[in-house]
Structure formats: structure tokens, C-alpha cells
Coordinates of C-alpha atoms in Angstrom, one line a residue:
X1 CA 8.3 29.7 9.0
X2 CA 6.1 29.3 6.0
X3 CA 3.1 26.9 6.6
X4 CA 4.5 24.6 4.0
X5 CA 7.8 24.0 6.0
X6 CA 6.1 24.3 9.4
X7 CA 6.1 21.1 11.7
X8 CA 3.1 18.8 11.6
X9 CA 1.0 18.4 15.1
X10 CA 0.9 15.0 16.5
X11 CA -2.9 15.1 15.7
X12 CA -2.4 15.6 11.8
X13 CA 0.1 12.7 12.1
X14 CA -2.1 10.4 13.7
X15 CA -5.1 11.7 11.8
X16 CA -3.1 10.8 8.4
X17 CA -2.4 7.7 9.6
X18 CA -5.7 6.7 10.8
X19 CA -6.5 7.4 6.8
X20 CA -4.1 4.5 6.0
X21 CA -5.6 2.2 8.8
X22 CA -8.9 2.5 7.3
X23 CA -7.7 1.3 3.7
X24 CA -5.5 -1.2 5.4
X25 CA -8.7 -2.8 7.3
X26 CA -9.9 -3.6 3.4
X27 CA -6.4 -4.7 2.2
X28 CA -5.5 -6.8 5.1
X29 CA -8.7 -8.5 4.5
X30 CA -8.2 -8.9 0.7
X31 CA -4.4 -9.8 1.2
X32 CA -4.6 -13.0 3.5
X33 CA -8.5 -14.1 3.2
X34 CA -10.1 -12.9 -0.3
X35 CA -8.5 -15.7 -2.3
X36 CA -8.8 -18.1 0.1
X37 CA -13.1 -17.0 0.6
X38 CA -13.1 -17.4 -3.5
X39 CA -11.3 -20.8 -3.4
X40 CA -12.6 -22.5 -0.4
X41 CA -16.2 -21.0 0.2
X42 CA -17.3 -19.5 -3.6
X43 CA -15.6 -22.7 -4.7
X44 CA -13.7 -20.8 -7.7
X45 CA -10.6 -22.4 -8.9
X46 CA -7.3 -20.9 -8.0
X47 CA -6.2 -20.3 -11.3
X48 CA -9.4 -18.6 -12.4
X49 CA -9.2 -16.4 -9.3
X50 CA -5.5 -15.5 -10.3
X51 CA -6.6 -14.8 -13.8
X52 CA -9.1 -12.5 -12.8
X53 CA -7.0 -10.6 -10.3
X54 CA -4.1 -10.2 -13.3
X55 CA -6.8 -9.1 -16.2
X56 CA -8.2 -6.6 -13.3
X57 CA -4.9 -4.6 -13.0
X58 CA -4.7 -4.1 -16.8
X59 CA -7.9 -2.0 -16.0
X60 CA -6.6 -0.6 -12.8
X61 CA -3.4 0.7 -14.6
X62 CA -5.9 2.9 -16.9
X63 CA -7.7 4.5 -13.9
X64 CA -4.5 5.1 -11.9
X65 CA -3.2 7.5 -14.8
X66 CA -6.9 8.9 -15.4
X67 CA -6.9 9.4 -11.3
X68 CA -3.4 11.0 -10.9
X69 CA -4.4 13.7 -13.8
X70 CA -8.0 14.4 -12.1
X71 CA -6.3 15.1 -8.6
X72 CA -3.8 17.6 -10.4
X73 CA -6.8 19.1 -11.8
X74 CA -9.0 19.1 -8.7
X75 CA -9.3 22.5 -7.1
X76 CA -11.2 22.9 -3.6
X77 CA -11.2 24.9 -0.3
X78 CA -9.6 21.9 1.1
X79 CA -7.0 21.4 -1.4
X80 CA -6.7 18.9 -4.3
X81 CA -5.9 15.6 -2.6
X82 CA -7.9 15.9 0.8
X83 CA -11.3 16.0 -0.3
X84 CA -11.1 12.7 -2.3
X85 CA -10.9 11.3 1.2
X86 CA -14.2 12.7 2.0
X87 CA -16.1 11.7 -1.2
X88 CA -14.8 8.3 -1.3
X89 CA -15.0 7.0 2.4
X90 CA -18.8 5.6 1.8
X91 CA -17.9 4.2 -1.6
X92 CA -14.8 2.2 0.4
X93 CA -17.2 0.6 2.7
X94 CA -19.9 -0.4 0.0
X95 CA -17.4 -1.8 -2.5
X96 CA -15.6 -3.8 0.2
X97 CA -19.1 -5.6 1.6
X98 CA -19.8 -6.3 -2.0
X99 CA -16.5 -8.2 -2.5
X100 CA -17.2 -10.8 0.1
X101 CA -20.9 -11.7 -0.4
X102 CA -20.9 -13.6 -3.6
X103 CA -24.3 -14.7 -3.9
X104 CA -24.9 -18.6 -3.7
X105 CA -27.5 -19.2 -6.0
X106 CA -25.2 -18.3 -9.0
X107 CA -24.1 -20.7 -11.5
X108 CA -20.0 -20.8 -11.4
X109 CA -19.7 -18.4 -14.5
X110 CA -22.3 -16.2 -12.9
X111 CA -20.1 -16.3 -9.6
X112 CA -17.0 -15.7 -11.6
X113 CA -18.8 -12.6 -13.4
X114 CA -19.7 -11.2 -10.1
X115 CA -16.4 -11.5 -8.8
X116 CA -14.9 -9.6 -11.8
X117 CA -17.6 -6.8 -11.3
X118 CA -17.2 -6.5 -7.9
X119 CA -13.4 -6.8 -7.5
X120 CA -12.6 -4.4 -10.3
X121 CA -15.3 -1.8 -8.8
X122 CA -13.6 -1.8 -5.6
X123 CA -9.7 -2.1 -6.7
X124 CA -9.6 -0.2 -10.0
X125 CA -12.3 2.3 -9.3
X126 CA -13.0 3.0 -5.4
X127 CA -9.4 2.0 -3.9
X128 CA -7.6 4.3 -6.4
X129 CA -9.9 7.4 -6.0
X130 CA -9.1 7.2 -2.2
X131 CA -5.5 5.6 -2.1
X132 CA -3.6 7.7 -4.9
X133 CA -5.0 11.3 -3.6
X134 CA -4.0 9.9 0.1
X135 CA -0.7 8.9 -1.1
X136 CA -0.5 12.5 -2.8
X137 CA -1.6 14.3 0.5
X138 CA 1.7 13.8 2.3
X139 CA 3.6 15.7 -0.1
X140 CA 1.1 18.5 0.4
X141 CA 1.2 18.4 4.0
X142 CA 4.7 19.4 4.5
X143 CA 8.0 20.0 2.8
X144 CA 9.9 19.0 5.8
X145 CA 11.7 15.9 4.7
X146 CA 12.1 14.8 8.5
X147 CA 8.5 15.6 9.6
X148 CA 7.5 13.4 6.4
X149 CA 9.7 10.6 7.8
X150 CA 7.9 10.7 11.1
X151 CA 4.4 10.7 9.7
X152 CA 5.2 8.0 7.6
X153 CA 6.5 6.1 10.5
X154 CA 3.6 6.4 12.4
X155 CA 1.4 5.7 9.8
X156 CA 2.8 2.4 9.3
X157 CA 2.9 1.4 12.8
X158 CA -0.7 2.4 13.0
X159 CA -1.5 -0.3 10.0
X160 CA 0.6 -2.4 11.2
X161 CA -1.2 -2.7 14.4
X162 CA -4.6 -2.4 12.2
X163 CA -3.2 -5.7 10.4
X164 CA -2.0 -7.6 13.3
X165 CA -5.8 -7.0 14.9
X166 CA -7.6 -8.1 11.7
X167 CA -5.4 -11.2 11.1
X168 CA -5.9 -12.1 14.9
X169 CA -9.8 -11.7 14.8
X170 CA -10.9 -12.4 11.6
X171 CA -10.1 -16.3 11.7
X172 CA -12.3 -17.1 14.5
X173 CA -15.0 -14.6 13.3
X174 CA -15.4 -16.4 9.9
X175 CA -17.0 -19.6 11.3
X176 CA -19.2 -17.5 13.8
X177 CA -20.2 -14.2 12.8
X178 CA -20.3 -15.0 8.7
X179 CA -18.5 -12.8 6.0
X180 CA -21.7 -10.5 5.3
X181 CA -21.5 -9.1 9.0
X182 CA -18.0 -9.2 9.2
X183 CA -17.3 -7.3 6.0
X184 CA -20.1 -4.7 7.1
X185 CA -18.5 -4.1 10.3
X186 CA -15.0 -3.9 8.8
X187 CA -16.7 -1.8 6.2
X188 CA -18.4 0.7 8.4
X189 CA -14.6 0.8 10.5
X190 CA -13.0 1.6 7.8
X191 CA -15.0 4.3 6.3
X192 CA -14.9 6.0 9.9
X193 CA -11.0 6.1 9.8
X194 CA -10.7 7.7 6.6
X195 CA -13.5 10.3 7.5
X196 CA -11.4 11.3 10.8
X197 CA -8.0 11.7 8.3
X198 CA -10.0 14.1 6.2
X199 CA -10.9 16.3 9.3
X200 CA -7.9 15.9 11.1
X201 CA -5.3 17.0 8.3
X202 CA -4.7 20.0 6.4
X203 CA -2.7 20.6 2.8
X204 CA -0.1 23.2 4.0
X205 CA 1.1 23.9 0.5
X206 CA -0.6 26.8 -0.6
X207 CA -2.8 27.3 2.5
X208 CA -3.8 31.1 3.2
X209 CA -2.8 31.5 6.7
X210 CA -5.7 33.9 7.5
X211 CA -8.7 31.8 6.1
X212 CA -7.4 28.1 6.0
X213 CA -8.5 28.2 2.1
X214 CA -5.7 26.3 -0.2
X215 CA -5.0 27.9 -3.3
X216 CA -4.1 25.2 -6.1
X217 CA -1.8 26.0 -9.1
X218 CA -3.7 24.2 -12.1
X219 CA -0.9 22.4 -14.2
X220 CA -2.2 21.3 -17.6
X221 CA -1.5 17.9 -18.5
X222 CA 0.4 18.7 -21.7
X223 CA 3.0 20.4 -19.4
X224 CA 2.8 17.6 -16.5
X225 CA 3.4 14.8 -18.5
X226 CA 6.7 16.1 -19.9
X227 CA 7.9 17.1 -17.2
X228 CA 7.2 13.7 -15.3
X229 CA 9.0 11.6 -17.9
X230 CA 12.1 13.9 -17.4
X231 CA 12.0 12.6 -13.7
X232 CA 14.0 9.4 -13.5
X233 CA 13.1 8.3 -10.2
X234 CA 9.4 8.1 -11.1
X235 CA 10.2 5.0 -13.0
X236 CA 12.5 3.4 -10.6
X237 CA 10.0 4.2 -7.7
X238 CA 7.2 2.7 -9.6
X239 CA 9.1 -0.8 -10.3
X240 CA 9.9 -0.9 -6.6
X241 CA 6.4 -0.3 -5.6
X242 CA 5.7 -3.3 -8.0
X243 CA 8.0 -6.1 -7.0
X244 CA 7.7 -4.9 -3.2
X245 CA 3.8 -5.7 -3.3
X246 CA 4.3 -8.7 -5.6
X247 CA 6.2 -10.0 -2.8
X248 CA 4.2 -8.8 0.3
X249 CA 0.7 -10.2 -1.6
X250 CA 2.0 -13.1 -2.9
X251 CA 3.4 -14.4 0.6
X252 CA 0.6 -12.6 2.4
X253 CA -2.0 -14.5 0.3
X254 CA -0.4 -17.7 1.0
X255 CA -0.3 -17.7 4.7
X256 CA -3.8 -18.8 4.8
X257 CA -2.9 -21.9 3.2
X258 CA 0.5 -22.3 4.7
X259 CA -0.7 -22.1 8.4
X260 CA -3.8 -24.4 7.7
X261 CA -2.2 -27.1 5.6
X262 CA 1.9 -26.9 6.0
X263 CA 1.5 -26.1 9.9
X264 CA -1.8 -28.0 10.3
X265 CA -3.3 -25.4 12.5
X266 CA -4.8 -22.0 11.0
X267 CA -5.3 -20.5 14.5
X268 CA -1.6 -20.2 14.3
X269 CA -2.2 -17.5 11.9
X270 CA -2.4 -14.7 14.6
X271 CA 1.1 -15.9 15.9
X272 CA 2.8 -15.8 12.2
X273 CA 1.2 -12.2 11.8
X274 CA 2.6 -11.1 14.8
X275 CA 6.1 -12.3 14.3
X276 CA 6.1 -10.2 11.5
X277 CA 4.4 -7.0 12.4
X278 CA 5.6 -6.5 16.2
X279 CA 9.3 -6.4 15.0
X280 CA 8.4 -4.1 12.4
X281 CA 6.5 -1.7 14.7
X282 CA 9.6 -1.8 16.7
X283 CA 11.7 -0.8 14.2
X284 CA 9.2 2.3 13.3
X285 CA 8.8 3.6 16.8
X286 CA 12.9 4.8 16.4
X287 CA 12.7 5.2 12.7
X288 CA 12.8 8.7 12.6
X289 CA 16.0 8.8 14.6
X290 CA 17.4 6.4 12.3
X291 CA 16.5 8.0 9.3
X292 CA 18.1 11.1 10.7
X293 CA 21.4 9.5 11.5
X294 CA 21.5 7.1 8.6
X295 CA 18.8 8.5 6.0
X296 CA 15.9 6.7 4.4
X297 CA 18.0 5.0 1.5
X298 CA 20.3 3.3 3.7
X299 CA 17.7 1.8 6.1
X300 CA 15.7 0.7 3.0
X301 CA 18.8 -1.2 1.5
X302 CA 19.1 -3.0 5.1
X303 CA 15.5 -3.9 5.0
X304 CA 15.6 -5.5 1.6
X305 CA 18.6 -7.5 2.7
X306 CA 16.6 -8.9 5.7
X307 CA 13.9 -9.5 3.7
X308 CA 15.9 -11.8 1.3
X309 CA 17.7 -13.5 4.5
X310 CA 14.6 -13.6 6.6
X311 CA 12.5 -15.5 3.5
X312 CA 15.4 -17.8 2.7
X313 CA 15.1 -18.9 6.5
X314 CA 11.2 -19.1 5.8
X315 CA 11.8 -21.4 3.3
X316 CA 14.1 -23.6 4.6
X317 CA 12.1 -24.2 7.8
X318 CA 9.6 -26.5 6.3
X319 CA 6.8 -27.2 9.0
X320 CA 9.2 -26.2 11.7
X321 CA 7.5 -23.7 14.0
X322 CA 10.7 -22.3 15.8
X323 CA 12.8 -22.2 12.5
X324 CA 9.5 -20.5 10.5
X325 CA 8.7 -18.1 13.2
X326 CA 12.5 -17.0 13.3
X327 CA 12.5 -16.2 9.7
X328 CA 9.5 -14.2 10.1
X329 CA 11.1 -12.3 12.7
X330 CA 14.0 -11.5 10.4
X331 CA 11.9 -10.5 7.6
X332 CA 9.7 -8.3 10.1
X333 CA 12.7 -6.2 11.2
X334 CA 13.4 -5.6 7.5
X335 CA 10.0 -5.1 6.6
X336 CA 9.7 -1.8 9.3
X337 CA 12.4 0.4 7.3
X338 CA 11.0 -0.6 4.0
X339 CA 7.1 0.1 4.3
X340 CA 7.5 3.6 6.0
X341 CA 10.4 4.7 3.8
X342 CA 8.9 3.7 0.4
X343 CA 5.9 6.0 1.0
X344 CA 7.8 9.0 2.2
X345 CA 10.2 8.5 -0.3
X346 CA 7.6 9.1 -3.1
X347 CA 6.9 12.5 -1.5
X348 CA 10.7 12.8 -2.1
X349 CA 10.3 11.9 -5.9
X350 CA 7.7 14.7 -5.9
X351 CA 9.8 17.2 -4.8
X352 CA 12.8 16.2 -7.1
X353 CA 10.7 16.7 -10.0
X354 CA 9.7 20.1 -9.2
X355 CA 13.4 20.9 -8.6
X356 CA 14.4 19.2 -11.8
X357 CA 11.2 20.6 -14.0
X358 CA 9.6 23.8 -12.1
X359 CA 6.7 21.8 -12.2
X360 CA 5.0 20.0 -9.2
X361 CA 2.8 17.1 -10.0
X362 CA 1.7 14.9 -6.8
X363 CA -1.2 13.3 -8.7
X364 CA 0.7 11.9 -11.6
X365 CA 3.7 11.2 -9.6
X366 CA 1.6 9.1 -7.1
X367 CA -0.7 7.7 -10.0
X368 CA 2.7 5.9 -11.4
X369 CA 3.6 4.6 -7.8
X370 CA 0.1 3.9 -7.2
X371 CA 0.0 1.6 -10.2
X372 CA 3.0 0.0 -9.5
X373 CA 1.6 -0.8 -6.1
X374 CA -1.7 -2.0 -7.2
X375 CA 0.0 -3.9 -10.4
X376 CA 1.9 -5.7 -7.5
X377 CA -0.9 -6.5 -5.5
X378 CA -2.7 -8.1 -8.4
X379 CA 0.4 -9.7 -9.9
X380 CA 1.1 -10.9 -6.2
X381 CA -2.4 -12.3 -5.7
X382 CA -2.3 -14.2 -9.1
X383 CA 1.2 -15.3 -8.5
X384 CA -0.1 -16.8 -5.0
X385 CA -3.0 -18.6 -7.1
X386 CA -0.6 -20.0 -9.8
X387 CA 2.1 -21.2 -7.3
X388 CA -0.4 -23.5 -5.5
X389 CA -2.3 -24.2 -8.8
X390 CA 0.8 -25.8 -10.3
X391 CA 1.4 -28.0 -7.5
X392 CA -2.3 -29.4 -7.9
X393 CA -4.0 -27.6 -4.9
X394 CA -7.6 -28.3 -4.7
X395 CA -10.0 -26.3 -2.3
X396 CA -12.4 -28.8 -2.0
X397 CA -10.0 -31.7 -1.1
X398 CA -9.8 -33.1 2.6
X399 CA -6.0 -33.8 2.0
X400 CA -3.5 -31.9 -0.3
X401 CA -1.2 -33.7 -2.3
X402 CA 2.6 -33.6 -1.6
X403 CA 3.4 -31.3 -4.8
X404 CA 0.7 -28.7 -3.6
X405 CA 1.9 -28.8 0.2
X406 CA 5.6 -28.0 -1.4
X407 CA 4.5 -25.2 -3.7
X408 CA 2.6 -23.3 -1.1
X409 CA 5.9 -23.6 1.2
X410 CA 7.8 -22.5 -1.6
X411 CA 5.4 -19.5 -2.0
X412 CA 5.7 -18.4 1.6
X413 CA 9.4 -18.7 1.7
X414 CA 11.6 -18.9 -1.4
X415 CA 9.6 -16.8 -3.4
X416 CA 9.9 -14.0 -1.0
X417 CA 13.6 -14.1 -0.9
X418 CA 13.6 -13.8 -5.1
X419 CA 11.1 -11.0 -5.0
X420 CA 13.6 -9.1 -2.2
X421 CA 16.5 -9.6 -4.0
X422 CA 14.9 -7.8 -7.3
X423 CA 14.0 -4.9 -4.8
X424 CA 17.4 -4.6 -3.2
X425 CA 18.9 -4.1 -7.0
X426 CA 16.2 -1.5 -7.5
X427 CA 16.5 0.1 -4.2
X428 CA 20.3 0.5 -5.0
X429 CA 19.4 2.8 -7.9
X430 CA 17.0 5.0 -5.9
X431 CA 19.3 7.2 -3.7
X432 CA 17.6 10.7 -3.6
X433 CA 19.0 11.1 0.0
X434 CA 21.9 12.5 -1.7
X435 CA 20.2 15.5 -3.4
X436 CA 17.9 15.9 -0.5
X437 CA 19.2 18.8 1.3
X438 CA 19.7 20.7 -1.6
X439 CA 16.0 20.1 -2.9
X440 CA 14.7 21.3 0.3
X441 CA 16.9 24.3 0.6
X442 CA 15.8 25.4 -3.0
X443 CA 12.2 24.7 -2.5
X444 CA 11.8 26.1 0.4
X445 CA 13.6 29.5 -0.5
X446 CA 11.4 29.5 -3.8
X447 CA 8.2 31.6 -4.4
X448 CA 5.5 28.9 -4.4
X449 CA 2.1 29.4 -5.8
X450 CA 0.2 26.2 -5.7

């Protein structure tokens, strides 16, 4: 069996998942706590924070395309995606620590400038250089579609456990440990996990069976770009990533405000996180079997439908904890197939592009999906702040107005239903599963020199 189609070991799958766990330590903190840190601790206006996050994502789009081209030109003995994990791990820790340590002595404008610089450095430069190659790595580890689904499912289970732990312990540590030590410890943990991912995985495409060295075929940008534009699925995948993360981050960023103000108990953030995370983990434990029986696409369609239904229940629940938790459980069962399926589907988009044009371009394909994801993160965070700002939220006020409370409820509930419906429509046009058997057969039997 060729190295690119042989089954991945459990150790490789776990190591691959740890790479995303490391990044997700940072993502979970930023999604749930960064906006609240900027508004409630640093004292910046919610609208100013939202505008900053949106402006940063414009720059992020440029760095994504540049990084995608760089990955496709990278040629080392470790491959072209994997070495970036080694090079960026320390920077992930450093940039994260800078995010959560805005100097207290600065003026309001000075704080805002510091926030712009550190946010752009972390989200647009360092995170791009780490996460885009990481996402491209799966398509270079194996061509086995079932193996990819298994690795993606395990990855998602591990990242959800990471998110659950972060959300469970962080709220209590903020007041006792403080932001500096908290961000320092989390940054080091993230760095170690990314290192483990580098040392525990291999790019099997183009791997020399005798030496373990990876031989990478260099694709000129003038050839890769036209081929990319002929791949219809990369457009849809980018939009799907964008709207999915708009929904995930806008509701996730509202969690702190919803628990603290609508439910009146910040400590309940752990229960809220568990209600979404545990169902998703349960689904992903059996996801490989479900994919084998029904395919990724059908499972993702069901997931988006549950996301819409669950969000509607949350919106209707108001401050009723039992109803809100019921909605979160429904949404959680939907997020399971969505989050594992969408990343495995990106690898399929890479394969489809090669099958259709003869040119394999992991870097550029993942730059587009990464762009969609990070624009979604920026728009999602901005949307959260704009929604609460529209309601008149004041981070320094002891009591919030009724309009502020209502907009927080909207942001945490009905907003997710609207985004979920858009994702459902986009996903309906993303059925690569109907081609996948022929794609895999043709690529496995093609003489590959990459």
C-alpha cells in the first residue's frame, strides 16, 4: 500500500488533534473572554472593539493569501505544511500573552493602538502562519477519506474537551490569578501541544519510504492560481467557513454577557459550555461510523438543521435556564458533525481540485478556507459588540438597560438561527461526496510526484 493511502496510526491522529488543541486554547480564550476583557477590564467601548476586530480581518485576508502561496513553495525534509508548526509554536505563546496584557498606564487612545497592534500580530500574522499550514497538513497526511474523517472527528473531540476545560476554569481564575499569569500559563500549554503535533505527525504524500524525507513538487503561483479559480467548491467552502464562524464566535462572545447579565450568574458559564460541548463530543465519538453509513455531507446538513432549531429554542427561552440548556443541547448535537465534517471536507476540496485540474495546491485552497474562517471570526466578534452596543450596553454600568438585555438575548439565540439557516443553504451546494469514490480511485492510481 502506498504511504499516502495507508491508515494513520492512533498516535498520529492524537498528535494531529493536539495541534488544534494548542491553537484552540487561544481561540477559546479569545472567543469567550477577549471582548469582555477589552470592554470590562481595559475599559474600551464595545463598538470600538468591534470595529477594530473587523478592520484587522481586512488585513488578515491579505496575509492568508500570502501564507497560502508560501506554504505551496515551502520545501523541507519535513514537508511543506508540518514545519510551520515547529516555527510558529513559540510565537503563538508570545502573541497570546501580549493580547491579554494591555498596559494600564496608557490613555484610551494608547490602549486602542496597543490593542490594534497586538491583535493584528496575533490573529493576522502568527495565527495565520500556524493554522493555515495545520489545516493543510491533513490533506498531506493521507488520501484515505475514511481516515481523514476519523482524524477530524478525534481532533474535534479533543478541541471540544479543551474548550470545555478553558471555559470551566477560566472564569474562577480571572479574579484569583490575574490575566498575566493566566495568559502565560495558557500560552505555554498551547506551545507544548503544537510542538507535540509537529513531532508526532508526518506528511505521507511524497514521503521516501527509506529515509522518511518528504519530496515536494513546487507548483508555480501562475499555475496554481488559475487552477484554484476553476475549483468551484473552494468558493462555497470559503463562504461556509465564514458564516459558520460568524455564528460560532458571535454567539460565543455573547456567552459571558448572557450568563452574567441575562441569567445573573457568571458561574453558570461552565454548565452552558458543557451543554453544547458534551453532545458534540458524543456525536464525534461515533462520527466515523456515521460518515461511513451516510457520508459527511448528509451529516453536516442534519447538523445545520439542528443548529437552527437549537438556536430558536435558546432565543425563545429568555432567562429560563432549563429551556436555554435544552436549546444548547440540541445545538450541541448539531455542532458535532458540522465541526469535524467541515475540516475533513476541506481536504476533499484539495483532492477535487487536483482531480479536476491536475494541480494539487493545499496551501492556496486552505488560504481561502482560512480566510473565510478568520473573516468569520472577526465579523462574529464585531457582530457581538455591535449587537450589544445597539442595545446600549455599558461595561462600566452596575445595571444594564432593558434594551441591552434584550439584545444580548438576541445575540445569544436568534442570531445563531439566522446564521445557521444561511449555512444550511450553502452546505446544500457542497455535496462533494457524490464524486469522492471516483476522486479517491483516480488519485490513488495516479503516479504522484509531490
